[in-house]
PDB file of C-alpha atoms and ligand atoms in Angstrom:
ATOM      1  CA  MET I1206     -21.952 -17.669 -25.419  1.00 94.00           C
ATOM      2  CA  PHE I1207     -18.198 -17.470 -26.270  1.00 98.00           C
ATOM      3  CA  VAL I1208     -15.612 -14.701 -26.160  1.00 98.00           C
ATOM      4  CA  ASP I1209     -12.518 -14.492 -28.355  1.00 98.00           C
ATOM      5  CA  SER I1210     -10.131 -12.897 -25.855  1.00 98.00           C
ATOM      6  CA  HIS I1211      -7.354 -12.236 -28.396  1.00 98.00           C
ATOM      7  CA  CYS I1212      -7.514 -11.442 -32.113  1.00 98.00           C
ATOM      8  CA  HIS I1213      -6.032  -9.070 -34.686  1.00 98.00           C
ATOM      9  CA  LEU I1214      -9.007  -8.045 -36.815  1.00 98.00           C
ATOM     10  CA  ASN I1215      -7.323  -4.878 -38.078  1.00 98.00           C
ATOM     11  CA  PHE I1216      -4.842  -7.009 -40.052  1.00 97.00           C
ATOM     12  CA  PRO I1217      -5.090  -6.808 -43.877  1.00 96.00           C
ATOM     13  CA  GLU I1218      -6.518 -10.371 -44.039  1.00 95.00           C
ATOM     14  CA  TYR I1219      -9.865  -8.917 -42.918  1.00 97.00           C
ATOM     15  CA  ALA I1220      -9.939  -5.713 -44.958  1.00 94.00           C
ATOM     16  CA  GLN I1221     -12.628  -7.105 -47.284  1.00 96.00           C
ATOM     17  CA  THR I1222     -14.166  -9.761 -45.054  1.00 97.00           C
ATOM     18  CA  LEU I1223     -15.036  -8.159 -41.736  1.00 97.00           C
ATOM     19  CA  ASP I1224     -18.811  -8.313 -42.336  1.00 97.00           C
ATOM     20  CA  GLN I1225     -18.524 -12.029 -43.071  1.00 98.00           C
ATOM     21  CA  VAL I1226     -16.284 -12.515 -40.025  1.00 98.00           C
ATOM     22  CA  ARG I1227     -18.949 -10.866 -37.869  1.00 98.00           C
ATOM     23  CA  ALA I1228     -21.738 -12.931 -39.425  1.00 98.00           C
ATOM     24  CA  ASP I1229     -19.723 -16.105 -38.769  1.00 98.00           C
ATOM     25  CA  MET I1230     -19.210 -15.013 -35.161  1.00 98.00           C
ATOM     26  CA  ALA I1231     -22.958 -14.574 -34.663  1.00 98.00           C
ATOM     27  CA  GLU I1232     -23.615 -17.962 -36.238  1.00 98.00           C
ATOM     28  CA  ALA I1233     -21.067 -19.636 -33.918  1.00 98.00           C
ATOM     29  CA  ARG I1234     -22.454 -17.697 -30.918  1.00 98.00           C
ATOM     30  CA  VAL I1235     -19.224 -15.811 -30.343  1.00 98.00           C
ATOM     31  CA  ASP I1236     -20.601 -12.661 -28.750  1.00 96.00           C
ATOM     32  CA  LYS I1237     -17.489 -10.645 -28.004  1.00 98.00           C
ATOM     33  CA  ALA I1238     -13.917 -10.175 -29.182  1.00 98.00           C
ATOM     34  CA  LEU I1239     -10.905  -8.316 -27.851  1.00 98.00           C
ATOM     35  CA  CYS I1240      -8.868  -6.615 -30.591  1.00 98.00           C
ATOM     36  CA  ILE I1241      -5.191  -6.589 -29.673  1.00 98.00           C
ATOM     37  CA  SER I1242      -2.629  -3.920 -30.621  1.00 98.00           C
ATOM     38  CA  THR I1243       0.888  -4.885 -31.661  1.00 98.00           C
ATOM     39  CA  THR I1244       2.252  -1.397 -32.447  1.00 98.00           C
ATOM     40  CA  LEU I1245       1.375   2.186 -31.544  1.00 98.00           C
ATOM     41  CA  GLU I1246       1.149   2.866 -35.282  1.00 98.00           C
ATOM     42  CA  GLU I1247      -1.772   0.455 -35.709  1.00 98.00           C
ATOM     43  CA  PHE I1248      -3.464   1.326 -32.410  1.00 98.00           C
ATOM     44  CA  PRO I1249      -5.854   3.920 -33.938  1.00 98.00           C
ATOM     45  CA  GLN I1250      -7.241   1.220 -36.284  1.00 98.00           C
ATOM     46  CA  VAL I1251      -7.640  -1.244 -33.421  1.00 98.00           C
ATOM     47  CA  GLN I1252      -9.406   1.309 -31.264  1.00 98.00           C
ATOM     48  CA  ALA I1253     -11.602   2.342 -34.205  1.00 98.00           C
ATOM     49  CA  LEU I1254     -12.827  -1.263 -34.542  1.00 98.00           C
ATOM     50  CA  ALA I1255     -13.886  -1.225 -30.907  1.00 97.00           C
ATOM     51  CA  GLY I1256     -15.547   2.130 -31.434  1.00 96.00           C
ATOM     52  CA  ARG I1257     -17.471   0.934 -34.480  1.00 97.00           C
ATOM     53  CA  TYR I1258     -18.823  -2.344 -33.057  1.00 97.00           C
ATOM     54  CA  ASP I1259     -20.278  -2.585 -29.583  1.00 95.00           C
ATOM     55  CA  ASN I1260     -19.080  -6.175 -29.026  1.00 97.00           C
ATOM     56  CA  PHE I1261     -15.420  -5.404 -29.783  1.00 98.00           C
ATOM     57  CA  TRP I1262     -12.943  -3.968 -27.284  1.00 98.00           C
ATOM     58  CA  ALA I1263      -9.309  -2.903 -27.702  1.00 98.00           C
ATOM     59  CA  THR I1264      -5.899  -2.994 -26.012  1.00 98.00           C
ATOM     60  CA  VAL I1265      -2.821  -0.799 -26.420  1.00 98.00           C
ATOM     61  CA  GLY I1266       0.698  -2.199 -26.590  1.00 98.00           C
ATOM     62  CA  VAL I1267       3.754  -3.047 -28.653  1.00 98.00           C
ATOM     63  CA  HIS I1268       4.477  -6.719 -29.362  1.00 98.00           C
ATOM     64  CA  PRO I1269       7.961  -7.935 -28.335  1.00 98.00           C
ATOM     65  CA  ASP I1270       8.709  -9.140 -31.889  1.00 96.00           C
ATOM     66  CA  ASN I1271       8.126  -5.737 -33.486  1.00 97.00           C
ATOM     67  CA  GLU I1272      11.353  -3.905 -34.279  1.00 96.00           C
ATOM     68  CA  GLY I1273      11.753  -0.619 -36.107  1.00 96.00           C
ATOM     69  CA  VAL I1274       8.467   0.670 -34.702  1.00 98.00           C
ATOM     70  CA  GLN I1275       7.738   3.516 -32.288  1.00 98.00           C
ATOM     71  CA  GLU I1276       9.087   2.605 -28.858  1.00 98.00           C
ATOM     72  CA  PRO I1277       6.387   3.320 -26.262  1.00 98.00           C
ATOM     73  CA  THR I1278       6.886   5.293 -23.066  1.00 98.00           C
ATOM     74  CA  VAL I1279       4.716   4.661 -20.022  1.00 98.00           C
ATOM     75  CA  GLU I1280       2.939   7.921 -20.795  1.00 98.00           C
ATOM     76  CA  ASP I1281       2.225   6.846 -24.425  1.00 98.00           C
ATOM     77  CA  LEU I1282       0.470   3.745 -23.135  1.00 98.00           C
ATOM     78  CA  VAL I1283      -1.337   5.412 -20.234  1.00 98.00           C
ATOM     79  CA  GLU I1284      -2.641   8.228 -22.448  1.00 98.00           C
ATOM     80  CA  ARG I1285      -4.061   5.828 -25.058  1.00 98.00           C
ATOM     81  CA  SER I1286      -5.443   3.485 -22.427  1.00 98.00           C
ATOM     82  CA  ARG I1287      -7.776   6.264 -21.279  1.00 97.00           C
ATOM     83  CA  LEU I1288      -9.538   6.363 -24.654  1.00 97.00           C
ATOM     84  CA  PRO I1289     -12.992   4.797 -24.898  1.00 96.00           C
ATOM     85  CA  ARG I1290     -13.239   0.982 -25.004  1.00 96.00           C
ATOM     86  CA  VAL I1291      -9.555   0.370 -24.286  1.00 98.00           C
ATOM     87  CA  VAL I1292      -9.554  -2.299 -21.589  1.00 98.00           C
ATOM     88  CA  GLY I1293      -6.014  -3.713 -21.442  1.00 98.00           C
ATOM     89  CA  ILE I1294      -2.274  -3.147 -21.922  1.00 98.00           C
ATOM     90  CA  GLY I1295      -0.562  -5.358 -24.513  1.00 98.00           C
ATOM     91  CA  GLU I1296       0.201  -7.485 -26.148  1.00 98.00           C
ATOM     92  CA  THR I1297       3.536  -7.327 -24.439  1.00 98.00           C
ATOM     93  CA  GLY I1298       6.081  -9.705 -22.985  1.00 98.00           C
ATOM     94  CA  LEU I1299       9.211 -11.480 -24.160  1.00 98.00           C
ATOM     95  CA  ASP I1300       9.959 -13.655 -27.155  1.00 97.00           C
ATOM     96  CA  TYR I1301      13.355 -15.329 -27.447  1.00 97.00           C
ATOM     97  CA  HIS I1302      12.248 -17.606 -30.280  1.00 95.00           C
ATOM     98  CA  ARG I1303      13.636 -15.397 -33.039  1.00 89.00           C
ATOM     99  CA  LEU I1304      17.029 -14.484 -31.621  1.00 92.00           C
ATOM    100  CA  GLY I1305      18.826 -15.175 -34.906  1.00 88.00           C
ATOM    101  CA  GLU I1306      22.448 -14.153 -34.392  1.00 92.00           C
ATOM    102  CA  ARG I1307      21.672 -12.524 -31.076  1.00 95.00           C
ATOM    103  CA  SER I1308      21.972 -13.804 -27.510  1.00 95.00           C
ATOM    104  CA  VAL I1309      19.442 -13.390 -24.724  1.00 96.00           C
ATOM    105  CA  ALA I1310      21.707 -10.651 -23.325  1.00 95.00           C
ATOM    106  CA  ASP I1311      21.186  -8.715 -26.570  1.00 95.00           C
ATOM    107  CA  MET I1312      17.442  -8.593 -25.907  1.00 96.00           C
ATOM    108  CA  ALA I1313      17.685  -6.021 -23.111  1.00 97.00           C
ATOM    109  CA  TRP I1314      15.604  -3.664 -25.270  1.00 97.00           C
ATOM    110  CA  GLN I1315      12.774  -6.209 -25.234  1.00 98.00           C
ATOM    111  CA  ARG I1316      12.923  -6.557 -21.463  1.00 98.00           C
ATOM    112  CA  GLU I1317      12.907  -2.767 -21.072  1.00 98.00           C
ATOM    113  CA  ARG I1318       9.892  -2.485 -23.384  1.00 98.00           C
ATOM    114  CA  PHE I1319       8.103  -5.101 -21.311  1.00 98.00           C
ATOM    115  CA  ARG I1320       8.912  -3.230 -18.079  1.00 98.00           C
ATOM    116  CA  VAL I1321       7.364  -0.085 -19.572  1.00 98.00           C
ATOM    117  CA  HIS I1322       4.118  -1.982 -20.197  1.00 98.00           C
ATOM    118  CA  VAL I1323       4.046  -3.423 -16.672  1.00 98.00           C
ATOM    119  CA  ARG I1324       4.526   0.098 -15.255  1.00 98.00           C
ATOM    120  CA  ALA I1325       1.647   1.348 -17.410  1.00 98.00           C
ATOM    121  CA  ALA I1326      -0.534  -1.479 -16.128  1.00 98.00           C
ATOM    122  CA  ARG I1327       0.355  -0.594 -12.544  1.00 97.00           C
ATOM    123  CA  GLN I1328      -0.410   3.043 -13.117  1.00 97.00           C
ATOM    124  CA  THR I1329      -3.773   2.431 -14.805  1.00 97.00           C
ATOM    125  CA  GLY I1330      -4.923  -0.704 -12.995  1.00 96.00           C
ATOM    126  CA  LEU I1331      -5.627  -2.278 -16.403  1.00 98.00           C
ATOM    127  CA  PRO I1332      -4.822  -5.953 -17.042  1.00 98.00           C
ATOM    128  CA  LEU I1333      -1.786  -7.019 -19.072  1.00 98.00           C
ATOM    129  CA  VAL I1334      -2.012  -9.250 -22.148  1.00 98.00           C
ATOM    130  CA  ILE I1335       1.213 -11.252 -21.962  1.00 98.00           C
ATOM    131  CA  HIS I1336       2.977 -12.910 -24.887  1.00 98.00           C
ATOM    132  CA  THR I1337       5.801 -15.191 -23.777  1.00 98.00           C
ATOM    133  CA  ARG I1338       7.784 -17.591 -25.916  1.00 97.00           C
ATOM    134  CA  GLU I1339      10.941 -19.395 -24.821  1.00 96.00           C
ATOM    135  CA  ALA I1340      11.328 -16.686 -22.186  1.00 98.00           C
ATOM    136  CA  SER I1341       9.078 -17.720 -19.317  1.00 98.00           C
ATOM    137  CA  ALA I1342      11.631 -17.315 -16.498  1.00 98.00           C
ATOM    138  CA  ASP I1343      12.437 -13.707 -17.452  1.00 98.00           C
ATOM    139  CA  THR I1344       8.764 -12.951 -18.098  1.00 98.00           C
ATOM    140  CA  LEU I1345       7.764 -14.131 -14.631  1.00 98.00           C
ATOM    141  CA  ALA I1346      10.734 -12.384 -12.979  1.00 98.00           C
ATOM    142  CA  ILE I1347       9.901  -9.018 -14.582  1.00 98.00           C
ATOM    143  CA  LEU I1348       6.220  -9.361 -13.687  1.00 98.00           C
ATOM    144  CA  GLN I1349       7.233  -9.955 -10.095  1.00 96.00           C
ATOM    145  CA  GLU I1350       9.803  -7.145  -9.948  1.00 96.00           C
ATOM    146  CA  GLU I1351       7.799  -4.465 -11.720  1.00 96.00           C
ATOM    147  CA  GLY I1352       4.349  -5.665 -10.767  1.00 90.00           C
ATOM    148  CA  GLU I1353       4.997  -6.173  -7.038  1.00 89.00           C
ATOM    149  CA  GLY I1354       1.742  -8.092  -6.827  1.00 90.00           C
ATOM    150  CA  GLN I1355      -0.175  -5.062  -8.115  1.00 94.00           C
ATOM    151  CA  VAL I1356      -0.762  -6.208 -11.709  1.00 96.00           C
ATOM    152  CA  ARG I1357      -3.065  -8.800 -13.172  1.00 97.00           C
ATOM    153  CA  GLY I1358      -3.746 -10.057 -16.655  1.00 98.00           C
ATOM    154  CA  VAL I1359      -3.585 -13.063 -18.930  1.00 98.00           C
ATOM    155  CA  PHE I1360      -0.864 -15.241 -20.422  1.00 98.00           C
ATOM    156  CA  HIS I1361      -2.205 -15.451 -23.952  1.00 98.00           C
ATOM    157  CA  CYS I1362      -1.852 -18.361 -26.395  1.00 98.00           C
ATOM    158  CA  PHE I1363      -0.379 -20.480 -23.642  1.00 98.00           C
ATOM    159  CA  THR I1364       2.141 -23.107 -24.769  1.00 97.00           C
ATOM    160  CA  GLU I1365       4.318 -23.342 -21.662  1.00 97.00           C
ATOM    161  CA  THR I1366       4.666 -26.081 -19.057  1.00 97.00           C
ATOM    162  CA  GLU I1367       2.484 -26.838 -16.056  1.00 98.00           C
ATOM    163  CA  ALA I1368       5.158 -25.283 -13.800  1.00 98.00           C
ATOM    164  CA  VAL I1369       4.927 -21.992 -15.704  1.00 98.00           C
ATOM    165  CA  ALA I1370       1.117 -22.157 -15.577  1.00 98.00           C
ATOM    166  CA  ARG I1371       1.297 -22.672 -11.832  1.00 98.00           C
ATOM    167  CA  ALA I1372       3.622 -19.660 -11.433  1.00 98.00           C
ATOM    168  CA  ALA I1373       1.313 -17.495 -13.561  1.00 98.00           C
ATOM    169  CA  LEU I1374      -1.730 -18.582 -11.552  1.00 98.00           C
ATOM    170  CA  ASP I1375       0.153 -17.847  -8.319  1.00 97.00           C
ATOM    171  CA  LEU I1376       0.722 -14.301  -9.588  1.00 96.00           C
ATOM    172  CA  GLY I1377      -3.048 -14.006 -10.038  1.00 96.00           C
ATOM    173  CA  PHE I1378      -2.989 -14.262 -13.830  1.00 98.00           C
ATOM    174  CA  PHE I1379      -5.401 -16.068 -16.116  1.00 98.00           C
ATOM    175  CA  ILE I1380      -4.274 -18.560 -18.767  1.00 98.00           C
ATOM    176  CA  SER I1381      -5.660 -18.326 -22.305  1.00 98.00           C
ATOM    177  CA  PHE I1382      -5.760 -21.310 -24.648  1.00 98.00           C
ATOM    178  CA  SER I1383      -5.812 -20.972 -28.431  1.00 98.00           C
ATOM    179  CA  GLY I1384      -6.421 -23.307 -31.372  1.00 98.00           C
ATOM    180  CA  ILE I1385      -3.085 -24.965 -30.586  1.00 98.00           C
ATOM    181  CA  LEU I1386      -5.053 -26.929 -27.995  1.00 98.00           C
ATOM    182  CA  THR I1387      -6.771 -28.771 -30.872  1.00 98.00           C
ATOM    183  CA  PHE I1388      -3.560 -29.720 -32.704  1.00 97.00           C
ATOM    184  CA  LYS I1389      -2.890 -33.419 -32.831  1.00 96.00           C
ATOM    185  CA  ASN I1390       0.622 -33.130 -31.376  1.00 96.00           C
ATOM    186  CA  ALA I1391      -0.364 -30.821 -28.483  1.00 98.00           C
ATOM    187  CA  VAL I1392      -0.584 -33.706 -26.029  1.00 98.00           C
ATOM    188  CA  GLU I1393       1.378 -31.970 -23.268  1.00 98.00           C
ATOM    189  CA  LEU I1394      -0.543 -28.730 -23.655  1.00 98.00           C
ATOM    190  CA  ARG I1395      -3.820 -30.597 -23.178  1.00 98.00           C
ATOM    191  CA  GLU I1396      -2.378 -31.925 -19.891  1.00 98.00           C
ATOM    192  CA  VAL I1397      -1.568 -28.360 -18.847  1.00 98.00           C
ATOM    193  CA  ALA I1398      -5.155 -27.358 -19.715  1.00 98.00           C
ATOM    194  CA  ARG I1399      -6.412 -30.185 -17.523  1.00 98.00           C
ATOM    195  CA  PHE I1400      -4.393 -28.724 -14.656  1.00 98.00           C
ATOM    196  CA  VAL I1401      -5.535 -25.077 -14.974  1.00 98.00           C
ATOM    197  CA  PRO I1402      -8.875 -24.566 -13.158  1.00 98.00           C
ATOM    198  CA  LEU I1403     -11.656 -23.547 -15.536  1.00 98.00           C
ATOM    199  CA  ASN I1404     -12.324 -20.430 -13.470  1.00 97.00           C
ATOM    200  CA  ARG I1405      -8.825 -19.201 -14.412  1.00 98.00           C
ATOM    201  CA  CYS I1406      -9.060 -20.049 -18.155  1.00 98.00           C
ATOM    202  CA  LEU I1407      -9.773 -17.811 -21.127  1.00 98.00           C
ATOM    203  CA  ILE I1408     -10.129 -18.894 -24.752  1.00 98.00           C
ATOM    204  CA  GLU I1409      -8.894 -17.106 -27.874  1.00 98.00           C
ATOM    205  CA  THR I1410      -8.088 -17.530 -31.543  1.00 98.00           C
ATOM    206  CA  ASP I1411      -5.098 -15.149 -32.075  1.00 98.00           C
ATOM    207  CA  SER I1412      -6.667 -14.644 -35.529  1.00 98.00           C
ATOM    208  CA  PRO I1413      -5.442 -14.523 -38.252  1.00 97.00           C
ATOM    209  CA  TYR I1414      -2.899 -17.075 -36.956  1.00 96.00           C
ATOM    210  CA  LEU I1415      -3.245 -20.579 -35.526  1.00 95.00           C
ATOM    211  CA  ALA I1416      -6.588 -21.706 -36.925  1.00 95.00           C
ATOM    212  CA  PRO I1417      -7.791 -24.738 -34.952  1.00 96.00           C
ATOM    213  CA  THR I1418      -8.279 -28.193 -36.419  1.00 96.00           C
ATOM    214  CA  PRO I1419      -9.923 -28.781 -38.966  1.00 96.00           C
ATOM    215  CA  HIS I1420      -9.060 -25.330 -40.371  1.00 95.00           C
ATOM    216  CA  ARG I1421      -5.354 -25.529 -39.545  1.00 94.00           C
ATOM    217  CA  GLY I1422      -3.185 -23.531 -41.972  1.00 93.00           C
ATOM    218  CA  LYS I1423      -6.050 -21.303 -43.144  1.00 96.00           C
ATOM    219  CA  THR I1424      -6.892 -17.757 -42.043  1.00 96.00           C
ATOM    220  CA  ASN I1425      -8.297 -17.975 -38.534  1.00 97.00           C
ATOM    221  CA  SER I1426     -11.525 -16.293 -37.446  1.00 98.00           C
ATOM    222  CA  PRO I1427     -13.043 -15.439 -34.036  1.00 98.00           C
ATOM    223  CA  ALA I1428     -15.928 -17.821 -34.862  1.00 98.00           C
ATOM    224  CA  TYR I1429     -13.484 -20.692 -34.445  1.00 98.00           C
ATOM    225  CA  VAL I1430     -13.031 -19.949 -30.751  1.00 98.00           C
ATOM    226  CA  SER I1431     -16.024 -22.274 -30.394  1.00 98.00           C
ATOM    227  CA  LEU I1432     -13.704 -25.109 -31.519  1.00 98.00           C
ATOM    228  CA  VAL I1433     -11.227 -24.187 -28.779  1.00 98.00           C
ATOM    229  CA  ALA I1434     -14.139 -24.266 -26.313  1.00 98.00           C
ATOM    230  CA  ARG I1435     -15.176 -27.690 -27.575  1.00 98.00           C
ATOM    231  CA  GLN I1436     -11.650 -29.031 -27.058  1.00 98.00           C
ATOM    232  CA  LEU I1437     -11.392 -27.508 -23.589  1.00 98.00           C
ATOM    233  CA  ALA I1438     -14.784 -28.988 -22.681  1.00 98.00           C
ATOM    234  CA  ALA I1439     -13.564 -32.443 -23.750  1.00 98.00           C
ATOM    235  CA  ILE I1440     -10.470 -32.018 -21.559  1.00 98.00           C
ATOM    236  CA  LYS I1441     -12.498 -30.823 -18.568  1.00 98.00           C
ATOM    237  CA  GLY I1442     -15.265 -33.397 -19.015  1.00 97.00           C
ATOM    238  CA  CYS I1443     -17.993 -30.751 -19.178  1.00 97.00           C
ATOM    239  CA  ASP I1444     -20.062 -29.330 -22.023  1.00 96.00           C
ATOM    240  CA  GLU I1445     -19.186 -26.419 -24.304  1.00 96.00           C
ATOM    241  CA  ALA I1446     -21.890 -24.264 -22.768  1.00 97.00           C
ATOM    242  CA  GLU I1447     -20.193 -24.554 -19.387  1.00 98.00           C
ATOM    243  CA  VAL I1448     -16.822 -23.596 -20.895  1.00 98.00           C
ATOM    244  CA  GLY I1449     -18.520 -20.675 -22.657  1.00 98.00           C
ATOM    245  CA  ARG I1450     -20.248 -19.477 -19.499  1.00 98.00           C
ATOM    246  CA  VAL I1451     -17.192 -19.667 -17.229  1.00 98.00           C
ATOM    247  CA  THR I1452     -14.632 -18.272 -19.691  1.00 98.00           C
ATOM    248  CA  THR I1453     -16.998 -15.397 -20.522  1.00 98.00           C
ATOM    249  CA  GLU I1454     -17.381 -14.588 -16.817  1.00 97.00           C
ATOM    250  CA  ASN I1455     -13.600 -14.753 -16.416  1.00 98.00           C
ATOM    251  CA  PHE I1456     -13.106 -12.413 -19.356  1.00 98.00           C
ATOM    252  CA  GLU I1457     -15.665  -9.897 -18.115  1.00 97.00           C
ATOM    253  CA  GLN I1458     -14.219  -9.972 -14.642  1.00 96.00           C
ATOM    254  CA  LEU I1459     -10.605  -9.514 -15.794  1.00 97.00           C
ATOM    255  CA  PHE I1460     -11.331  -6.714 -18.256  1.00 97.00           C
ATOM    256  CA  SER I1461     -14.078  -5.125 -16.100  1.00 91.00           C
ATOM    257  CA  LEU I1462     -16.394  -4.803 -19.074  1.00 79.00           C
ATOM    258  CA  VAL I1463     -19.301  -3.691 -16.975  1.00 55.00           C
ATOM    259  CA  ARG I1464     -17.471  -0.434 -16.197  1.00 51.00           C
ATOM    260  CA  CYS I1465     -16.539   0.100 -19.793  1.00 50.00           C
ATOM    261  CA  SER I1466     -19.569  -0.893 -21.880  1.00 46.00           C
TER     262      SER I1466
HETATM  263 ZN1   ZN C2810       1.140 -13.196 -29.027  1.00 71.30          ZN
HETATM  264 ZN1   ZN C2811      -1.567 -11.787 -30.804  1.00 71.30          ZN
END
């Protein structure tokens, strides 16, 4: 009934608990999960998860926050994206939250890395999984410049404004909401979720991070995407089953799972 469109199940948090995680998913009627790469180094583990379990899929990409890791070329991404059960490019994007001593100008390497991912998405026709934090203007500008209307994808773990949501929707992208939607102080984000049409929404956990209320602060799990669905249903004034049905259709359409199953 539900899909977790973004999680990191290869992380060490799950080394001993994956069977339990999968049992909890079944119990919560979370049928599918997309396992997201954050480095090329970990990609083989992520792809192996998708190879081992027929309701997991994988992406290939290097997260904007990861420094001191292998820098991908377009060819690195394209080559890996052709492997079985790889259905997306990412996560990729821009993150100016952790600048430290640096200025936005110093983050040219991050923008170049993002451009490489957009080119790979154009070349393969695969959707992009976008991470953007305090960098929405540059993220949208690069998508427009490099994508030229030829790329699609999802803005994951959305925490931006309605104006940014509107711009992303105009580019043909989906918007994915995480457990943040359930946080008490996320009043504005719930307004944004009200604005985004359900047929352009995805839901996710970003496990192991960002466990929804009432599990906030603990290790997250794909099963808890049902709590995100419940919150989105309350915002939309429909039932959870409707949110599950539509967001699952959206997910399958975006990642073309029929082709790839
Ligand atoms: Zn992210
Ligand atoms: Zn992530």
